[in-house]
Short mmCIF file of C-alpha atoms and ligand atoms in Angstrom, two decimals:
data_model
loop_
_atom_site.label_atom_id
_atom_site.label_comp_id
_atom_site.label_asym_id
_atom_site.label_seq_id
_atom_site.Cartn_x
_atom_site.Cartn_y
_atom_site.Cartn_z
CA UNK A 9 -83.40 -70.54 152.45
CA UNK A 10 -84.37 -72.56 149.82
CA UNK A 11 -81.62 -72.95 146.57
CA UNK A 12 -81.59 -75.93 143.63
CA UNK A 13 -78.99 -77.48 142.14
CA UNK A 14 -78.76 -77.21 138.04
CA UNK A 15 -80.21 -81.02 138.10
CA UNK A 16 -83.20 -79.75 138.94
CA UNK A 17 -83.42 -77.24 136.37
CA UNK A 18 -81.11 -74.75 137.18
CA UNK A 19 -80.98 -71.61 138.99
CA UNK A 20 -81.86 -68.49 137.49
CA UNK A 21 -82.26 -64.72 137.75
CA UNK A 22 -84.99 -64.88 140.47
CA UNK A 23 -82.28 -67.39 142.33
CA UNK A 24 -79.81 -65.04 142.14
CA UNK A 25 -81.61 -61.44 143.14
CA UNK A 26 -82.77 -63.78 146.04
CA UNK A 27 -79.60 -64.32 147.25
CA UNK A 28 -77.78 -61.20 146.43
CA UNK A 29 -80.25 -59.11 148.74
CA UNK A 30 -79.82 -61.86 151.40
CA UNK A 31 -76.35 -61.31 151.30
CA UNK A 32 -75.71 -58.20 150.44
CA UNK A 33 -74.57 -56.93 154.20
CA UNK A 34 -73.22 -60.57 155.32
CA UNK A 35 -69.87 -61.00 155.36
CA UNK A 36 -67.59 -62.65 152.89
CA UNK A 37 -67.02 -65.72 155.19
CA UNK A 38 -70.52 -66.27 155.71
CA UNK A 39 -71.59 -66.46 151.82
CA UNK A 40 -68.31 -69.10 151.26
CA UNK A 41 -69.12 -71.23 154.14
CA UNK A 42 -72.93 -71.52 152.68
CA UNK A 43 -71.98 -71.95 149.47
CA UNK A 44 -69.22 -74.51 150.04
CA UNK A 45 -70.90 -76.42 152.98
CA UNK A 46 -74.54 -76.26 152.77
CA UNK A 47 -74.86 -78.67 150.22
CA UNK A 48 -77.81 -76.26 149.08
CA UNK A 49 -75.74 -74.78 146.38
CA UNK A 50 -75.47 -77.87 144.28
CA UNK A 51 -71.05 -78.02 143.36
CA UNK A 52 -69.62 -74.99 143.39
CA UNK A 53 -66.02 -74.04 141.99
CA UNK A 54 -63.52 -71.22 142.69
CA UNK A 55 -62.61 -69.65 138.88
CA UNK A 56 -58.49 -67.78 140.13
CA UNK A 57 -56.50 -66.11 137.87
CA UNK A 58 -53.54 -66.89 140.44
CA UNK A 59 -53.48 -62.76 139.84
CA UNK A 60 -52.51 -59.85 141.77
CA UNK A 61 -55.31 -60.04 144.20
CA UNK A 62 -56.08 -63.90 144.13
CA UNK A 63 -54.41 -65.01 147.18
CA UNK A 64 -56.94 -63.19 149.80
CA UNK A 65 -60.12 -65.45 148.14
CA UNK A 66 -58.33 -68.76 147.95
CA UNK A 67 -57.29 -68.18 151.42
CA UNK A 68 -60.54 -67.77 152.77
CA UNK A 69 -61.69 -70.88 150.91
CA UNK A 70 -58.88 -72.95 151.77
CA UNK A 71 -59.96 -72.22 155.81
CA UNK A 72 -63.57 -73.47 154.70
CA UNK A 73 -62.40 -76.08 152.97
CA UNK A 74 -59.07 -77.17 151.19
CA UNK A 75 -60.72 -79.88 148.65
CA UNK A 76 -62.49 -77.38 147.09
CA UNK A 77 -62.00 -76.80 143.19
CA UNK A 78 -60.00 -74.61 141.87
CA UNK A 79 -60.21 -73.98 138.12
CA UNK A 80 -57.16 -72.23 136.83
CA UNK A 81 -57.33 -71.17 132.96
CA UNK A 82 -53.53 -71.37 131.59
CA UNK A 83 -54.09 -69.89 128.71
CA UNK A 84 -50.64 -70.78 127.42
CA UNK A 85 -49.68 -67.04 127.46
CA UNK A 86 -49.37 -65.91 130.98
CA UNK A 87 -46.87 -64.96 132.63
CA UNK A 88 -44.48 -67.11 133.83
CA UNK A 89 -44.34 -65.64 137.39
CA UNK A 90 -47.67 -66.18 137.21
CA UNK A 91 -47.19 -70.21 136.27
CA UNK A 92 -44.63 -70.40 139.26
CA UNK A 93 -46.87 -68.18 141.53
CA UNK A 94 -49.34 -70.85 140.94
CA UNK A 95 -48.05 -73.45 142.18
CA UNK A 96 -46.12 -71.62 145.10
CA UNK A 97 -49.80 -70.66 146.31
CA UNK A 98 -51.15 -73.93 146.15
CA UNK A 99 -48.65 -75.31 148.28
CA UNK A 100 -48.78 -72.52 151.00
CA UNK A 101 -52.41 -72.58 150.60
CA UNK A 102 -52.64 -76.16 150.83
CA UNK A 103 -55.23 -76.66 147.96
CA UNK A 104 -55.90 -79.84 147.01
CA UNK A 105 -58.21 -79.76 144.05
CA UNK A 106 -56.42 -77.19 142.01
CA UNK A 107 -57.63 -78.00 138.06
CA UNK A 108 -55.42 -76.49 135.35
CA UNK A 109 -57.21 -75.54 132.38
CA UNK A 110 -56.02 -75.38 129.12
CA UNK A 111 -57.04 -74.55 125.44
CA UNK A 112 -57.93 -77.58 122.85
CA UNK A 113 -54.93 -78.05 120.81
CA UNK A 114 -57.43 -78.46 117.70
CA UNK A 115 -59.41 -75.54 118.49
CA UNK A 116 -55.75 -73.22 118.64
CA UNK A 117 -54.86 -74.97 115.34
CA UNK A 118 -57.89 -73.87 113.73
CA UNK A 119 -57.88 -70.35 115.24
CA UNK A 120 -54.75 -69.09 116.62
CA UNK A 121 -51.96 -71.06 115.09
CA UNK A 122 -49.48 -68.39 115.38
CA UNK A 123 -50.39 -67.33 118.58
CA UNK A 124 -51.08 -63.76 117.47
CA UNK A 125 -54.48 -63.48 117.80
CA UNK A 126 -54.67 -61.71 120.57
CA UNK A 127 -52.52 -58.50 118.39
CA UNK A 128 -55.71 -58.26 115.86
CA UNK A 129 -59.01 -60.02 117.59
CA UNK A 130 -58.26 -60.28 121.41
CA UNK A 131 -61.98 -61.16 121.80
CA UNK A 132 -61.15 -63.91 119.95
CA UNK A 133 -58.20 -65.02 121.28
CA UNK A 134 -59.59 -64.72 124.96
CA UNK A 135 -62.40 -66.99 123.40
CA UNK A 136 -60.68 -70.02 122.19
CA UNK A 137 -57.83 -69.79 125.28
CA UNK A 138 -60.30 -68.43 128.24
CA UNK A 139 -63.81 -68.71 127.53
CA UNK A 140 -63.74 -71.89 125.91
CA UNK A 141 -61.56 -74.13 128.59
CA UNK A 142 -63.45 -72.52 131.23
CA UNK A 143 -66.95 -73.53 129.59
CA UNK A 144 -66.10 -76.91 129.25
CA UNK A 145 -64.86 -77.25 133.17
CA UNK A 146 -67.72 -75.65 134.28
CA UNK A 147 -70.45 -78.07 132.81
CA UNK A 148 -69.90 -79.93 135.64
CA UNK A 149 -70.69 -77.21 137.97
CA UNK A 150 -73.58 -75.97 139.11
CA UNK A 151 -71.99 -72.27 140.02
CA UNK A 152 -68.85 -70.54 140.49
CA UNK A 153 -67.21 -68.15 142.79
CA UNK A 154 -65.06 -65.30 141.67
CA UNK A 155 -62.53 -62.76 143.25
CA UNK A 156 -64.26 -59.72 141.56
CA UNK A 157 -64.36 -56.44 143.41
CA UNK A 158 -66.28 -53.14 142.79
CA UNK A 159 -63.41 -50.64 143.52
CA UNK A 160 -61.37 -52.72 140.30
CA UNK A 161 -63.23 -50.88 137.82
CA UNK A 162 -66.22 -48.50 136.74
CA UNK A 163 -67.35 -51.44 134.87
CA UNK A 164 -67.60 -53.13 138.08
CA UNK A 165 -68.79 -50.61 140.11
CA UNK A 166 -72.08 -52.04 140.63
CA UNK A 167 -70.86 -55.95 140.79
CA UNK A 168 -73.79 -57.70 143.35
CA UNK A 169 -72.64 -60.76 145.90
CA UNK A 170 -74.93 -63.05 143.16
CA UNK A 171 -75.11 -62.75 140.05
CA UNK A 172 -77.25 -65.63 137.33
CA UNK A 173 -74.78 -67.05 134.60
CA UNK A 174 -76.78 -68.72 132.38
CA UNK A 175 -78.30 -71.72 134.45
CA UNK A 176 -75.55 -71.24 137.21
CA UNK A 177 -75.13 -69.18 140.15
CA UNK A 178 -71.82 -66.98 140.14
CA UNK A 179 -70.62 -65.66 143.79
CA UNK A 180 -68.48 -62.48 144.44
CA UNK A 181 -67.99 -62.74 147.88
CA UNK A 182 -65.53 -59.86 147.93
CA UNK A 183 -67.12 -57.78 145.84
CA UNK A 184 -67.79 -54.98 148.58
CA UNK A 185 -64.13 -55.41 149.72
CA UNK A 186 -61.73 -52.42 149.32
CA UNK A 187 -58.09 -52.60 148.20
CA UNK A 188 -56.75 -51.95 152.13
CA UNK A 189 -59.37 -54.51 152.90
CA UNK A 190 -57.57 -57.24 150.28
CA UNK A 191 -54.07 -55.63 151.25
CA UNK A 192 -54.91 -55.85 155.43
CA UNK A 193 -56.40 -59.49 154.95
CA UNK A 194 -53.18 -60.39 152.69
CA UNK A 195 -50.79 -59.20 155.55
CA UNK A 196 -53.04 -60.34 158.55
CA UNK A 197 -51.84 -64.33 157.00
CA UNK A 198 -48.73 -63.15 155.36
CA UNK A 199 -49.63 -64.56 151.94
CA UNK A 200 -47.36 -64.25 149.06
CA UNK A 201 -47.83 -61.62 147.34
CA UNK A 202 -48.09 -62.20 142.83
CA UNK A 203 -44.25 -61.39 141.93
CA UNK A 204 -45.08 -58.52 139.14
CA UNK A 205 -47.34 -56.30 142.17
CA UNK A 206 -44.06 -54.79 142.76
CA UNK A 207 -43.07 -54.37 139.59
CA UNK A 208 -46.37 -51.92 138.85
CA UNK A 209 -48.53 -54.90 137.78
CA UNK A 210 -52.33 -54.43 140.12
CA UNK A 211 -54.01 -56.67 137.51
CA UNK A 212 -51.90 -59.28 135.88
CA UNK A 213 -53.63 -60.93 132.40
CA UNK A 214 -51.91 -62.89 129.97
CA UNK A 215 -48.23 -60.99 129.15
CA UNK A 216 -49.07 -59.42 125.53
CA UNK A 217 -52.22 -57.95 127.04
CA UNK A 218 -51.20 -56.16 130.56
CA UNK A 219 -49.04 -53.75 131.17
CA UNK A 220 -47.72 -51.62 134.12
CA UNK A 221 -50.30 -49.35 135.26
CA UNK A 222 -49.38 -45.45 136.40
CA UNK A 223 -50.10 -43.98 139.53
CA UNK A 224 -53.74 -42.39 139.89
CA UNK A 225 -55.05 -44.98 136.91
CA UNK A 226 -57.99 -47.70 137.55
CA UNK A 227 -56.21 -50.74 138.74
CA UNK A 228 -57.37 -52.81 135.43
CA UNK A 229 -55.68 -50.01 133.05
CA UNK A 230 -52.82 -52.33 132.41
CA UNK A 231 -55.46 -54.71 130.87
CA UNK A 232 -55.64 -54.70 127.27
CA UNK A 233 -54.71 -50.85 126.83
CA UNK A 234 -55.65 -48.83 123.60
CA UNK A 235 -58.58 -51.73 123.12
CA UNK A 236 -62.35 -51.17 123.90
CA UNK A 237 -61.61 -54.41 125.67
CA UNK A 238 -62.10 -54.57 129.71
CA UNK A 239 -63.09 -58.43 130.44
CA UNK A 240 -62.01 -61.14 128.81
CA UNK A 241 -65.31 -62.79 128.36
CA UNK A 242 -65.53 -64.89 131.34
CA UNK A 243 -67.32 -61.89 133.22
CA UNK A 244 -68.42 -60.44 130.24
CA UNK A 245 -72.30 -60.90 130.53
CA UNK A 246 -74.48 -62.59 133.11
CA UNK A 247 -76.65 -63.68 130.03
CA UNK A 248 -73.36 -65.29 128.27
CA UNK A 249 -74.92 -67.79 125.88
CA UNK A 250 -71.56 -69.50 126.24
CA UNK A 251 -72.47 -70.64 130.13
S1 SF4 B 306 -55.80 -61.82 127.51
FE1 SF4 B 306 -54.75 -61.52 125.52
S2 SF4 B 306 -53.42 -63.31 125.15
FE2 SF4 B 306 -54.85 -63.79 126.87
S3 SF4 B 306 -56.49 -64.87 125.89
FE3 SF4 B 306 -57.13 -62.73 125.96
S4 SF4 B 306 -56.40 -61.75 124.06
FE4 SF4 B 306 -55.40 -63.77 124.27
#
């Protein structure tokens, strides 16, 4: 199967339809171990939230391959389970490229000095602290893998293993997984479990912006609720001009 590397012009939509029908019945494992070892992927990230469901995806990467990157976005208003969750994961995980990502002092100066942005314009906000940071790292990739799943959200319904981000590839190995998939993997390695799951968090954002999410409600209600707001930008588009 033959795959390019940005250097050589980047991949594109083609690339990606390509390699979403070859992979659309292949496991999860088999799409990470190509992706991470082939070398025919060009470099290739991990983008975790450290989240609710995060642990299952860096697990399976960490088996592959514990260098691998990890970019982390600390947007400076998680949670702070979620900061010592972080860390606690990478240690039982064993990850040894684990890149914390933050926003440009200058840029939060110039457009969120009071940190309240994300009460009036939460797309902005999530620009300067998510989309931003995350832009920046990955420059110096040439495509990224995500934890995304179709059973999350309607909005994700349709979510394919490869998707084109601008001139990068974006994976979603997990994408046809189902919550007692991610919950049966979880307890099949006995990985920590996020601290707020039990305490009704299934999708854990920044704290001003997720909240506890009823019984019977989409998993990403929590997220942003009473906005028209259901990604923060970084999954917004595949055509993103930002990436
Ligand atoms: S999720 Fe909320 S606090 Fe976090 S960056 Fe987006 S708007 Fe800002």
């Amino acid at each position: 199967m033959a795959t390019r590397p940005a250097e050589a012009g980047g991949f594109g939509p083609a690339d990606a339809g390509f390699l979403a029908a070859a992979y659309a019945e292949r496991p999860a494992e088999a799409l990470l171990r190509d992706v991470l070892t082939s070398g025919r992927f060009g470099r290739v990230a991990v983008v975790s939230s450290f989240g609710a469901d995060s642990a299952v995806l860096l697990d399976l990467v960490a088996e592959i391959d514990r260098r691998t990157p990890i970019l982390f976005v600390n947007t400076l208003r998680l949670f702070p389970e979620t900061i010592f969750y972080a860390r606690d994961l990478t240690r039982h995980l064993g990850l040894l490229d684990v890149r914390w990502l933050v926003p440009e002092q200058e840029r939060l100066e110039a457009r969120d000095p009071r940190a309240l942005r994300w009460s009036y314009d939460p797309d902005g906000c999530c620009e300067v602290r998510k989309v931003e940071p995350l832009a920046a790292a990955l420059a110096h990739f040439d495509g990224w893998i995500s934890g995304r799943k179709r059973h999350q959200a309607w909005t994700r319904a349709d979510l394919p293993k490869v998707e084109a981000d601008g001139p990068r590839l974006k994976y979603n190995p997990l994408a046809d997984w189902t919550a007692e998939a991610v919950q049966a993997r979880a307890a099949l390695r006995a990985l920590p479990p996020h601290p707020l799951v039990a305490e009704g968090y299934p999708s854990i954002g920044c704290q001003p912006c997720t909240s506890r999410v009823q019984p019977g409600e989409d998993p990403r209600a929590g997220r942003w609720r009473g906005w028209d707001k259901t990604e923060c930008g970084i999954h917004q588009s595949v055509n993103d001009p930002v990436f």
